[in-house]
PDB file of C-alpha atoms and ligand atoms in Angstrom:
ATOM      1  CA  MET A   1    -129.607 102.504  53.309  1.00 37.00           C
ATOM      2  CA  HIS A   2    -130.030 100.173  56.119  1.00 39.00           C
ATOM      3  CA  LEU A   3    -131.160  97.253  55.268  1.00 37.00           C
ATOM      4  CA  LEU A   4    -132.180  95.847  58.876  1.00 37.00           C
ATOM      5  CA  ARG A   5    -133.862  92.311  58.947  1.00 38.00           C
ATOM      6  CA  PRO A   6    -136.415  91.444  61.168  1.00 36.00           C
ATOM      7  CA  LEU A   7    -135.219  88.424  64.215  1.00 35.00           C
ATOM      8  CA  VAL A   8    -137.678  86.518  62.981  1.00 34.00           C
ATOM      9  CA  LEU A   9    -135.549  85.858  59.158  1.00 38.00           C
ATOM     10  CA  ALA A  10    -133.319  83.829  60.568  1.00 38.00           C
ATOM     11  CA  CYS A  11    -136.301  81.304  61.431  1.00 38.00           C
ATOM     12  CA  ALA A  12    -137.366  81.663  58.278  1.00 39.00           C
ATOM     13  CA  ALA A  13    -134.335  81.125  56.808  1.00 41.00           C
ATOM     14  CA  LEU A  14    -133.857  77.646  57.865  1.00 43.00           C
ATOM     15  CA  THR A  15    -136.596  76.335  55.391  1.00 45.00           C
ATOM     16  CA  PHE A  16    -135.343  76.050  51.583  1.00 49.00           C
ATOM     17  CA  GLY A  17    -137.427  78.830  50.768  1.00 46.00           C
ATOM     18  CA  SER A  18    -138.049  81.415  51.755  1.00 48.00           C
ATOM     19  CA  ALA A  19    -141.216  83.864  52.222  1.00 43.00           C
ATOM     20  CA  PHE A  20    -141.117  87.371  53.825  1.00 51.00           C
ATOM     21  CA  ALA A  21    -140.638  89.950  51.796  1.00 58.00           C
ATOM     22  CA  ALA A  22    -137.056  90.921  50.342  1.00 71.00           C
ATOM     23  CA  ALA A  23    -135.948  95.047  51.429  1.00 87.00           C
ATOM     24  CA  PRO A  24    -135.635  97.831  49.541  1.00 90.00           C
ATOM     25  CA  VAL A  25    -133.698  97.864  46.407  1.00 93.00           C
ATOM     26  CA  LEU A  26    -129.633  98.708  47.105  1.00 93.00           C
ATOM     27  CA  PRO A  27    -128.543 101.864  45.217  1.00 88.00           C
ATOM     28  CA  GLN A  28    -127.456 101.774  41.534  1.00 89.00           C
ATOM     29  CA  ALA A  29    -124.072 102.985  41.270  1.00 86.00           C
ATOM     30  CA  THR A  30    -122.524 106.526  39.446  1.00 79.00           C
ATOM     31  CA  GLY A  31    -120.472 104.635  37.680  1.00 79.00           C
ATOM     32  CA  TYR A  32    -121.219 101.328  37.418  1.00 83.00           C
ATOM     33  CA  GLN A  33    -124.725 100.877  36.279  1.00 88.00           C
ATOM     34  CA  THR A  34    -126.381  97.076  37.021  1.00 91.00           C
ATOM     35  CA  ARG A  35    -129.654  96.172  37.344  1.00 93.00           C
ATOM     36  CA  GLU A  36    -132.517  96.469  39.471  1.00 94.00           C
ATOM     37  CA  ALA A  37    -132.915  92.904  39.932  1.00 95.00           C
ATOM     38  CA  TRP A  38    -129.216  92.522  40.266  1.00 95.00           C
ATOM     39  CA  ARG A  39    -129.109  95.413  44.015  1.00 95.00           C
ATOM     40  CA  GLN A  40    -132.679  93.227  45.016  1.00 96.00           C
ATOM     41  CA  PRO A  41    -132.079  91.666  48.095  1.00 96.00           C
ATOM     42  CA  VAL A  42    -133.870  88.234  48.643  1.00 97.00           C
ATOM     43  CA  THR A  43    -133.742  86.699  52.005  1.00 96.00           C
ATOM     44  CA  PRO A  44    -131.761  84.262  53.050  1.00 97.00           C
ATOM     45  CA  PHE A  45    -132.144  80.163  51.862  1.00 97.00           C
ATOM     46  CA  ARG A  46    -130.370  77.168  51.802  1.00 97.00           C
ATOM     47  CA  VAL A  47    -129.877  75.536  49.402  1.00 97.00           C
ATOM     48  CA  ALA A  48    -128.146  71.708  51.242  1.00 98.00           C
ATOM     49  CA  ASP A  49    -127.398  71.569  55.190  1.00 98.00           C
ATOM     50  CA  HIS A  50    -124.688  74.096  55.553  1.00 98.00           C
ATOM     51  CA  THR A  51    -124.952  75.951  52.098  1.00 98.00           C
ATOM     52  CA  TRP A  52    -126.846  78.943  52.248  1.00 98.00           C
ATOM     53  CA  TYR A  53    -127.871  81.315  48.801  1.00 98.00           C
ATOM     54  CA  ILE A  54    -126.845  85.177  51.324  1.00 98.00           C
ATOM     55  CA  GLY A  55    -126.982  86.815  47.254  1.00 98.00           C
ATOM     56  CA  THR A  56    -129.016  89.334  45.517  1.00 98.00           C
ATOM     57  CA  GLU A  57    -132.474  88.341  43.208  1.00 98.00           C
ATOM     58  CA  GLY A  58    -130.141  88.474  40.021  1.00 98.00           C
ATOM     59  CA  LEU A  59    -126.658  87.504  41.317  1.00 98.00           C
ATOM     60  CA  SER A  60    -125.028  84.638  43.524  1.00 98.00           C
ATOM     61  CA  ALA A  61    -123.026  85.052  46.522  1.00 98.00           C
ATOM     62  CA  LEU A  62    -123.208  81.377  48.809  1.00 98.00           C
ATOM     63  CA  LEU A  63    -121.906  80.669  52.387  1.00 98.00           C
ATOM     64  CA  VAL A  64    -120.877  77.426  53.685  1.00 98.00           C
ATOM     65  CA  VAL A  65    -121.052  76.929  57.209  1.00 98.00           C
ATOM     66  CA  THR A  66    -118.379  74.507  58.512  1.00 98.00           C
ATOM     67  CA  PRO A  67    -118.050  73.090  62.200  1.00 98.00           C
ATOM     68  CA  GLU A  68    -114.503  75.393  61.232  1.00 98.00           C
ATOM     69  CA  GLY A  69    -115.573  78.644  60.228  1.00 98.00           C
ATOM     70  CA  ALA A  70    -116.985  79.845  57.098  1.00 98.00           C
ATOM     71  CA  VAL A  71    -116.850  79.978  53.161  1.00 99.00           C
ATOM     72  CA  VAL A  72    -118.649  82.949  51.098  1.00 98.00           C
ATOM     73  CA  ILE A  73    -117.862  82.278  47.387  1.00 99.00           C
ATOM     74  CA  ASP A  74    -118.551  85.226  45.824  1.00 98.00           C
ATOM     75  CA  GLY A  75    -120.476  88.505  46.623  1.00 98.00           C
ATOM     76  CA  GLY A  76    -122.190  90.414  44.014  1.00 98.00           C
ATOM     77  CA  VAL A  77    -122.349  94.203  43.209  1.00 97.00           C
ATOM     78  CA  ALA A  78    -119.485  96.826  46.125  1.00 96.00           C
ATOM     79  CA  GLN A  79    -123.092  97.901  47.235  1.00 97.00           C
ATOM     80  CA  ALA A  80    -123.736  94.832  48.656  1.00 97.00           C
ATOM     81  CA  ALA A  81    -120.927  94.475  50.908  1.00 98.00           C
ATOM     82  CA  ASP A  82    -123.598  95.301  54.729  1.00 97.00           C
ATOM     83  CA  MET A  83    -125.995  93.463  53.699  1.00 98.00           C
ATOM     84  CA  LEU A  84    -124.117  89.766  53.531  1.00 98.00           C
ATOM     85  CA  LEU A  85    -122.727  91.121  55.970  1.00 98.00           C
ATOM     86  CA  GLU A  86    -126.497  90.705  58.195  1.00 98.00           C
ATOM     87  CA  ASN A  87    -127.053  88.010  55.621  1.00 98.00           C
ATOM     88  CA  ILE A  88    -124.190  86.146  57.672  1.00 98.00           C
ATOM     89  CA  VAL A  89    -125.731  87.359  61.020  1.00 98.00           C
ATOM     90  CA  ALA A  90    -128.947  85.607  59.763  1.00 97.00           C
ATOM     91  CA  THR A  91    -127.812  82.498  58.898  1.00 97.00           C
ATOM     92  CA  GLY A  92    -126.735  82.321  62.641  1.00 98.00           C
ATOM     93  CA  THR A  93    -122.941  82.769  61.974  1.00 98.00           C
ATOM     94  CA  PRO A  94    -120.487  84.812  63.317  1.00 98.00           C
ATOM     95  CA  ILE A  95    -119.010  87.740  61.181  1.00 98.00           C
ATOM     96  CA  GLY A  96    -115.371  86.793  62.727  1.00 97.00           C
ATOM     97  CA  SER A  97    -116.117  83.177  62.387  1.00 98.00           C
ATOM     98  CA  VAL A  98    -115.733  83.332  58.128  1.00 98.00           C
ATOM     99  CA  LYS A  99    -111.639  81.780  57.516  1.00 98.00           C
ATOM    100  CA  LEU A 100    -112.131  82.021  53.428  1.00 98.00           C
ATOM    101  CA  ILE A 101    -113.398  84.004  50.610  1.00 98.00           C
ATOM    102  CA  LEU A 102    -113.312  82.497  47.181  1.00 98.00           C
ATOM    103  CA  HIS A 103    -114.848  84.255  44.042  1.00 98.00           C
ATOM    104  CA  SER A 104    -115.421  82.956  40.139  1.00 98.00           C
ATOM    105  CA  HIS A 105    -114.240  86.178  37.870  1.00 98.00           C
ATOM    106  CA  ALA A 106    -112.784  88.961  38.872  1.00 98.00           C
ATOM    107  CA  HIS A 107    -115.419  91.343  37.241  1.00 97.00           C
ATOM    108  CA  ALA A 108    -117.910  94.085  39.179  1.00 96.00           C
ATOM    109  CA  ASP A 109    -121.301  92.130  39.219  1.00 97.00           C
ATOM    110  CA  HIS A 110    -119.458  88.923  41.588  1.00 98.00           C
ATOM    111  CA  ALA A 111    -115.926  90.895  42.660  1.00 98.00           C
ATOM    112  CA  GLY A 112    -117.229  94.152  44.124  1.00 97.00           C
ATOM    113  CA  PRO A 113    -118.155  93.464  47.983  1.00 98.00           C
ATOM    114  CA  LEU A 114    -115.033  91.011  48.807  1.00 98.00           C
ATOM    115  CA  ALA A 115    -112.547  93.836  49.612  1.00 98.00           C
ATOM    116  CA  ALA A 116    -114.669  94.717  52.138  1.00 98.00           C
ATOM    117  CA  LEU A 117    -115.847  91.224  52.747  1.00 98.00           C
ATOM    118  CA  LYS A 118    -112.439  90.133  53.433  1.00 98.00           C
ATOM    119  CA  ARG A 119    -111.673  93.657  55.569  1.00 98.00           C
ATOM    120  CA  ALA A 120    -115.033  92.841  57.897  1.00 98.00           C
ATOM    121  CA  THR A 121    -114.113  89.476  58.981  1.00 98.00           C
ATOM    122  CA  GLY A 122    -110.022  88.896  57.894  1.00 98.00           C
ATOM    123  CA  ALA A 123    -111.181  85.829  56.292  1.00 98.00           C
ATOM    124  CA  THR A 124    -107.960  84.045  52.924  1.00 98.00           C
ATOM    125  CA  LEU A 125    -109.276  85.764  49.835  1.00 98.00           C
ATOM    126  CA  VAL A 126    -108.384  83.227  48.188  1.00 98.00           C
ATOM    127  CA  SER A 127    -108.156  83.209  44.151  1.00 98.00           C
ATOM    128  CA  ASN A 128    -105.494  82.146  41.015  1.00 98.00           C
ATOM    129  CA  ALA A 129    -102.771  83.908  39.425  1.00 98.00           C
ATOM    130  CA  GLU A 130    -104.829  85.293  36.152  1.00 98.00           C
ATOM    131  CA  SER A 131    -107.260  86.684  38.304  1.00 98.00           C
ATOM    132  CA  ALA A 132    -106.167  87.433  41.581  1.00 98.00           C
ATOM    133  CA  VAL A 133    -104.015  90.511  39.430  1.00 98.00           C
ATOM    134  CA  LEU A 134    -107.078  92.113  37.910  1.00 97.00           C
ATOM    135  CA  LEU A 135    -108.887  91.783  41.337  1.00 98.00           C
ATOM    136  CA  ALA A 136    -106.042  93.676  42.869  1.00 98.00           C
ATOM    137  CA  ARG A 137    -106.492  96.073  39.848  1.00 97.00           C
ATOM    138  CA  GLY A 138    -109.969  96.917  40.801  1.00 97.00           C
ATOM    139  CA  GLY A 139    -110.650  95.990  37.042  1.00 96.00           C
ATOM    140  CA  ILE A 140    -108.340  98.498  36.095  1.00 95.00           C
ATOM    141  CA  ASP A 141    -107.127  98.043  31.779  1.00 94.00           C
ATOM    142  CA  ASP A 142    -109.830  94.605  32.562  1.00 94.00           C
ATOM    143  CA  ILE A 143    -108.639  92.549  27.959  1.00 93.00           C
ATOM    144  CA  HIS A 144    -112.531  93.148  26.745  1.00 93.00           C
ATOM    145  CA  TYR A 145    -113.639  95.925  29.118  1.00 92.00           C
ATOM    146  CA  ASP A 146    -110.906  98.686  29.811  1.00 92.00           C
ATOM    147  CA  ASP A 147    -111.940 100.781  32.497  1.00 91.00           C
ATOM    148  CA  ARG A 148    -115.153 100.566  32.392  1.00 89.00           C
ATOM    149  CA  ILE A 149    -116.797  98.468  35.605  1.00 91.00           C
ATOM    150  CA  LEU A 150    -114.426  99.307  37.809  1.00 94.00           C
ATOM    151  CA  PHE A 151    -114.892  98.026  42.003  1.00 96.00           C
ATOM    152  CA  PRO A 152    -112.568  98.674  45.001  1.00 97.00           C
ATOM    153  CA  PRO A 153    -109.313  96.555  44.152  1.00 98.00           C
ATOM    154  CA  ALA A 154    -108.908  93.524  47.024  1.00 98.00           C
ATOM    155  CA  GLN A 155    -105.365  91.911  47.779  1.00 98.00           C
ATOM    156  CA  ALA A 156    -105.905  87.849  47.733  1.00 98.00           C
ATOM    157  CA  ASP A 157    -103.925  86.148  49.777  1.00 98.00           C
ATOM    158  CA  ARG A 158    -103.817  82.304  48.443  1.00 98.00           C
ATOM    159  CA  LEU A 159    -102.598  81.365  44.775  1.00 98.00           C
ATOM    160  CA  LEU A 160    -104.135  78.558  43.312  1.00 98.00           C
ATOM    161  CA  GLN A 161    -103.741  76.042  40.545  1.00 98.00           C
ATOM    162  CA  ASP A 162    -106.432  74.745  38.992  1.00 98.00           C
ATOM    163  CA  ARG A 163    -107.678  70.912  40.363  1.00 98.00           C
ATOM    164  CA  GLU A 164    -106.052  72.429  43.619  1.00 98.00           C
ATOM    165  CA  SER A 165    -108.276  71.983  46.838  1.00 98.00           C
ATOM    166  CA  VAL A 166    -108.952  73.995  50.266  1.00 98.00           C
ATOM    167  CA  GLU A 167    -110.036  72.970  53.173  1.00 98.00           C
ATOM    168  CA  LEU A 168    -112.511  74.233  55.836  1.00 98.00           C
ATOM    169  CA  GLY A 169    -113.860  72.284  58.985  1.00 98.00           C
ATOM    170  CA  GLY A 170    -114.240  68.459  56.766  1.00 98.00           C
ATOM    171  CA  THR A 171    -115.293  70.827  53.043  1.00 98.00           C
ATOM    172  CA  SER A 172    -112.983  71.042  50.062  1.00 98.00           C
ATOM    173  CA  PHE A 173    -113.557  73.027  48.098  1.00 98.00           C
ATOM    174  CA  THR A 174    -111.202  72.255  44.303  1.00 98.00           C
ATOM    175  CA  VAL A 175    -110.775  74.642  42.147  1.00 98.00           C
ATOM    176  CA  HIS A 176    -111.191  73.978  38.277  1.00 98.00           C
ATOM    177  CA  PHE A 177    -110.294  76.667  35.999  1.00 98.00           C
ATOM    178  CA  THR A 178    -112.652  78.076  33.287  1.00 98.00           C
ATOM    179  CA  PRO A 179    -111.227  80.621  31.199  1.00 96.00           C
ATOM    180  CA  ALA A 180    -113.841  81.626  28.914  1.00 93.00           C
ATOM    181  CA  HIS A 181    -115.443  84.788  30.564  1.00 96.00           C
ATOM    182  CA  THR A 182    -112.428  85.210  32.000  1.00 97.00           C
ATOM    183  CA  PRO A 183    -108.921  84.165  31.669  1.00 97.00           C
ATOM    184  CA  GLY A 184    -108.694  83.289  35.580  1.00 98.00           C
ATOM    185  CA  SER A 185    -112.686  82.328  35.594  1.00 98.00           C
ATOM    186  CA  MET A 186    -112.758  79.879  38.134  1.00 98.00           C
ATOM    187  CA  SER A 187    -115.749  76.905  39.074  1.00 98.00           C
ATOM    188  CA  TRP A 188    -115.851  75.876  42.557  1.00 99.00           C
ATOM    189  CA  THR A 189    -116.971  72.376  43.612  1.00 99.00           C
ATOM    190  CA  TRP A 190    -117.844  70.747  46.910  1.00 98.00           C
ATOM    191  CA  THR A 191    -119.681  67.855  48.899  1.00 98.00           C
ATOM    192  CA  ASP A 192    -122.410  68.846  51.400  1.00 98.00           C
ATOM    193  CA  THR A 193    -125.278  67.060  52.011  1.00 98.00           C
ATOM    194  CA  ARG A 194    -129.190  67.349  51.689  1.00 97.00           C
ATOM    195  CA  ASP A 195    -132.430  64.190  52.760  1.00 94.00           C
ATOM    196  CA  SER A 196    -128.580  62.331  54.824  1.00 93.00           C
ATOM    197  CA  LYS A 197    -127.291  62.434  51.108  1.00 98.00           C
ATOM    198  CA  PRO A 198    -123.444  63.701  49.708  1.00 98.00           C
ATOM    199  CA  LEU A 199    -125.171  66.351  47.374  1.00 98.00           C
ATOM    200  CA  GLN A 200    -121.528  67.427  45.201  1.00 98.00           C
ATOM    201  CA  ILE A 201    -122.322  71.118  44.768  1.00 98.00           C
ATOM    202  CA  ALA A 202    -120.795  73.257  41.604  1.00 98.00           C
ATOM    203  CA  TYR A 203    -120.325  76.414  41.910  1.00 98.00           C
ATOM    204  CA  ALA A 204    -119.626  77.441  37.458  1.00 98.00           C
ATOM    205  CA  ASP A 205    -118.585  80.193  36.917  1.00 98.00           C
ATOM    206  CA  SER A 206    -120.217  82.024  33.480  1.00 98.00           C
ATOM    207  CA  LEU A 207    -119.503  81.586  30.307  1.00 98.00           C
ATOM    208  CA  SER A 208    -120.963  84.048  28.165  1.00 97.00           C
ATOM    209  CA  ALA A 209    -119.073  86.232  25.680  1.00 96.00           C
ATOM    210  CA  PRO A 210    -121.386  89.424  25.994  1.00 94.00           C
ATOM    211  CA  GLY A 211    -119.839  91.627  22.760  1.00 94.00           C
ATOM    212  CA  TYR A 212    -116.157  90.020  23.192  1.00 96.00           C
ATOM    213  CA  ARG A 213    -113.246  89.746  19.476  1.00 96.00           C
ATOM    214  CA  LEU A 214    -113.490  86.632  19.254  1.00 97.00           C
ATOM    215  CA  PHE A 215    -111.442  86.357  16.263  1.00 97.00           C
ATOM    216  CA  ASP A 216    -108.231  87.816  16.177  1.00 96.00           C
ATOM    217  CA  ASN A 217    -108.420  90.207  19.250  1.00 96.00           C
ATOM    218  CA  PRO A 218    -104.783  90.725  19.975  1.00 97.00           C
ATOM    219  CA  ARG A 219    -105.316  91.323  24.295  1.00 96.00           C
ATOM    220  CA  PHE A 220    -106.083  86.985  23.884  1.00 96.00           C
ATOM    221  CA  PRO A 221    -105.125  85.216  20.458  1.00 96.00           C
ATOM    222  CA  ARG A 222    -105.943  82.351  22.000  1.00 96.00           C
ATOM    223  CA  ILE A 223    -109.234  83.140  23.487  1.00 97.00           C
ATOM    224  CA  LEU A 224    -111.951  80.364  21.104  1.00 97.00           C
ATOM    225  CA  GLU A 225    -108.796  77.354  22.852  1.00 97.00           C
ATOM    226  CA  ALA A 226    -109.714  78.855  25.794  1.00 97.00           C
ATOM    227  CA  TYR A 227    -114.072  78.739  25.821  1.00 97.00           C
ATOM    228  CA  ARG A 228    -113.665  75.276  24.299  1.00 97.00           C
ATOM    229  CA  GLN A 229    -111.878  74.244  27.978  1.00 97.00           C
ATOM    230  CA  GLY A 230    -113.867  75.830  29.541  1.00 98.00           C
ATOM    231  CA  PHE A 231    -117.287  74.334  28.379  1.00 98.00           C
ATOM    232  CA  ALA A 232    -115.705  70.786  28.637  1.00 98.00           C
ATOM    233  CA  THR A 233    -114.351  71.348  32.190  1.00 98.00           C
ATOM    234  CA  VAL A 234    -117.647  72.582  33.171  1.00 98.00           C
ATOM    235  CA  ALA A 235    -119.481  69.550  31.338  1.00 98.00           C
ATOM    236  CA  ASN A 236    -118.027  67.332  33.266  1.00 98.00           C
ATOM    237  CA  LEU A 237    -117.940  68.602  37.139  1.00 98.00           C
ATOM    238  CA  PRO A 238    -119.049  66.665  40.130  1.00 98.00           C
ATOM    239  CA  CYS A 239    -122.743  68.379  39.560  1.00 98.00           C
ATOM    240  CA  ASP A 240    -125.573  67.408  41.552  1.00 98.00           C
ATOM    241  CA  LEU A 241    -126.547  70.947  42.157  1.00 98.00           C
ATOM    242  CA  LEU A 242    -125.781  74.173  39.760  1.00 98.00           C
ATOM    243  CA  ILE A 243    -125.532  76.782  40.537  1.00 98.00           C
ATOM    244  CA  ALA A 244    -123.472  80.086  39.128  1.00 98.00           C
ATOM    245  CA  PRO A 245    -122.794  83.494  40.136  1.00 98.00           C
ATOM    246  CA  HIS A 246    -126.127  84.629  37.635  1.00 98.00           C
ATOM    247  CA  PRO A 247    -128.357  82.144  39.052  1.00 98.00           C
ATOM    248  CA  GLU A 248    -131.442  82.418  35.965  1.00 97.00           C
ATOM    249  CA  GLY A 249    -129.091  81.288  33.844  1.00 96.00           C
ATOM    250  CA  VAL A 250    -128.996  77.950  35.800  1.00 98.00           C
ATOM    251  CA  GLY A 251    -132.358  77.877  36.383  1.00 97.00           C
ATOM    252  CA  TRP A 252    -132.185  79.116  39.841  1.00 98.00           C
ATOM    253  CA  ALA A 253    -135.493  82.325  41.142  1.00 97.00           C
ATOM    254  CA  PRO A 254    -133.811  83.303  44.301  1.00 98.00           C
ATOM    255  CA  ALA A 255    -136.630  86.205  44.995  1.00 96.00           C
ATOM    256  CA  ALA A 256    -139.599  83.173  44.873  1.00 95.00           C
ATOM    257  CA  THR A 257    -141.469  82.719  47.270  1.00 84.00           C
ATOM    258  CA  ASP A 258    -141.904  79.684  47.263  1.00 90.00           C
ATOM    259  CA  ASP A 259    -139.413  77.138  44.601  1.00 95.00           C
ATOM    260  CA  PRO A 260    -136.112  78.868  44.403  1.00 96.00           C
ATOM    261  CA  GLN A 261    -135.176  76.336  41.841  1.00 97.00           C
ATOM    262  CA  PRO A 262    -137.201  76.271  39.136  1.00 96.00           C
ATOM    263  CA  ARG A 263    -135.314  74.681  36.674  1.00 96.00           C
ATOM    264  CA  PRO A 264    -132.941  72.554  37.975  1.00 97.00           C
ATOM    265  CA  MET A 265    -130.076  72.109  35.405  1.00 98.00           C
ATOM    266  CA  SER A 266    -126.762  70.063  35.272  1.00 98.00           C
ATOM    267  CA  CYS A 267    -123.349  70.807  34.473  1.00 98.00           C
ATOM    268  CA  ARG A 268    -123.807  69.102  31.151  1.00 98.00           C
ATOM    269  CA  GLU A 269    -127.063  70.948  29.862  1.00 98.00           C
ATOM    270  CA  TYR A 270    -125.219  74.302  30.888  1.00 98.00           C
ATOM    271  CA  ALA A 271    -122.389  73.864  29.394  1.00 98.00           C
ATOM    272  CA  ALA A 272    -124.273  73.008  26.195  1.00 98.00           C
ATOM    273  CA  GLN A 273    -125.962  75.323  25.799  1.00 98.00           C
ATOM    274  CA  ALA A 274    -123.513  78.168  26.513  1.00 98.00           C
ATOM    275  CA  GLN A 275    -121.987  76.179  23.607  1.00 98.00           C
ATOM    276  CA  GLN A 276    -124.524  76.413  21.613  1.00 98.00           C
ATOM    277  CA  ALA A 277    -124.932  80.691  21.637  1.00 97.00           C
ATOM    278  CA  PHE A 278    -120.842  81.373  21.489  1.00 97.00           C
ATOM    279  CA  GLU A 279    -121.281  79.159  18.067  1.00 97.00           C
ATOM    280  CA  GLN A 280    -123.409  81.187  17.212  1.00 97.00           C
ATOM    281  CA  GLU A 281    -121.883  84.486  17.642  1.00 97.00           C
ATOM    282  CA  LEU A 282    -118.909  83.008  16.455  1.00 97.00           C
ATOM    283  CA  ALA A 283    -120.297  82.570  12.749  1.00 97.00           C
ATOM    284  CA  LYS A 284    -121.997  85.536  13.026  1.00 96.00           C
ATOM    285  CA  GLN A 285    -118.707  87.120  14.056  1.00 96.00           C
ATOM    286  CA  GLN A 286    -117.049  85.194  11.145  1.00 94.00           C
ATOM    287  CA  VAL A 287    -119.295  86.510   8.953  1.00 95.00           C
ATOM    288  CA  ALA A 288    -118.440  89.934   9.251  1.00 92.00           C
ATOM    289  CA  ARG A 289    -114.805  89.970   8.675  1.00 87.00           C
TER     290      ARG A 289
HETATM  291 ZN1  LIG B   1    -118.136  88.711  33.787  1.00 57.24          ZN
END
């Protein structure tokens, strides 16, 4: 399915909201089935002066434009690759100007198009050691999912340590290891502007534990400590504006034509909510032991 968009898109996208009909839903994959909202394109919109939302209704992807090139953060599912490239162009950003690709965690619903994006842009794919291995395997032997959610393998070009930054065009992107949803989970912070004021943006990774074995997990013996570190780190991120790989979980509604962020959430609130859900699940699994 080709997703040619009208030329007016570039103008429409200059506003913080969007008011144009979205393109048709992206096709379902045969191996890894996802809900429709995760494959529903939306018109790209700005979340800050240089930061765009270019993902689908249910899966975030961001584009940060600097004077020396652009940065893509996450991509969603594999079949979103062409849509992302079209969205990048629609913001007025040449594909070849994308210099860095950052990502949150190596699961098929966020890392799916990273290999295709890297191929199309020639950008440097930035990860950490833990995530890079899973990226390179395309999700094979995931500690929670085995081989059930696979994606096109991607080779990381640069591996960061916790709190290290990568810089492009005067914007510094700092990685914060938030080992929870995956042991290699990464959250990112950078400073943009909005209404002529600095705006600290936090792209905080998933903190959920969907169906995970939390006690005596042979593949992740220190899983509880990891989650608690993740919650504490996210709670304390510099965070004027919070976005996450699953936008609806932190108060965004990317398909809404009037207000794409109807319920702004703080990093502290996000971490507290996630921790509460985690403790409930923990209590349940404790009883079942
Ligand atoms: Zn995930």
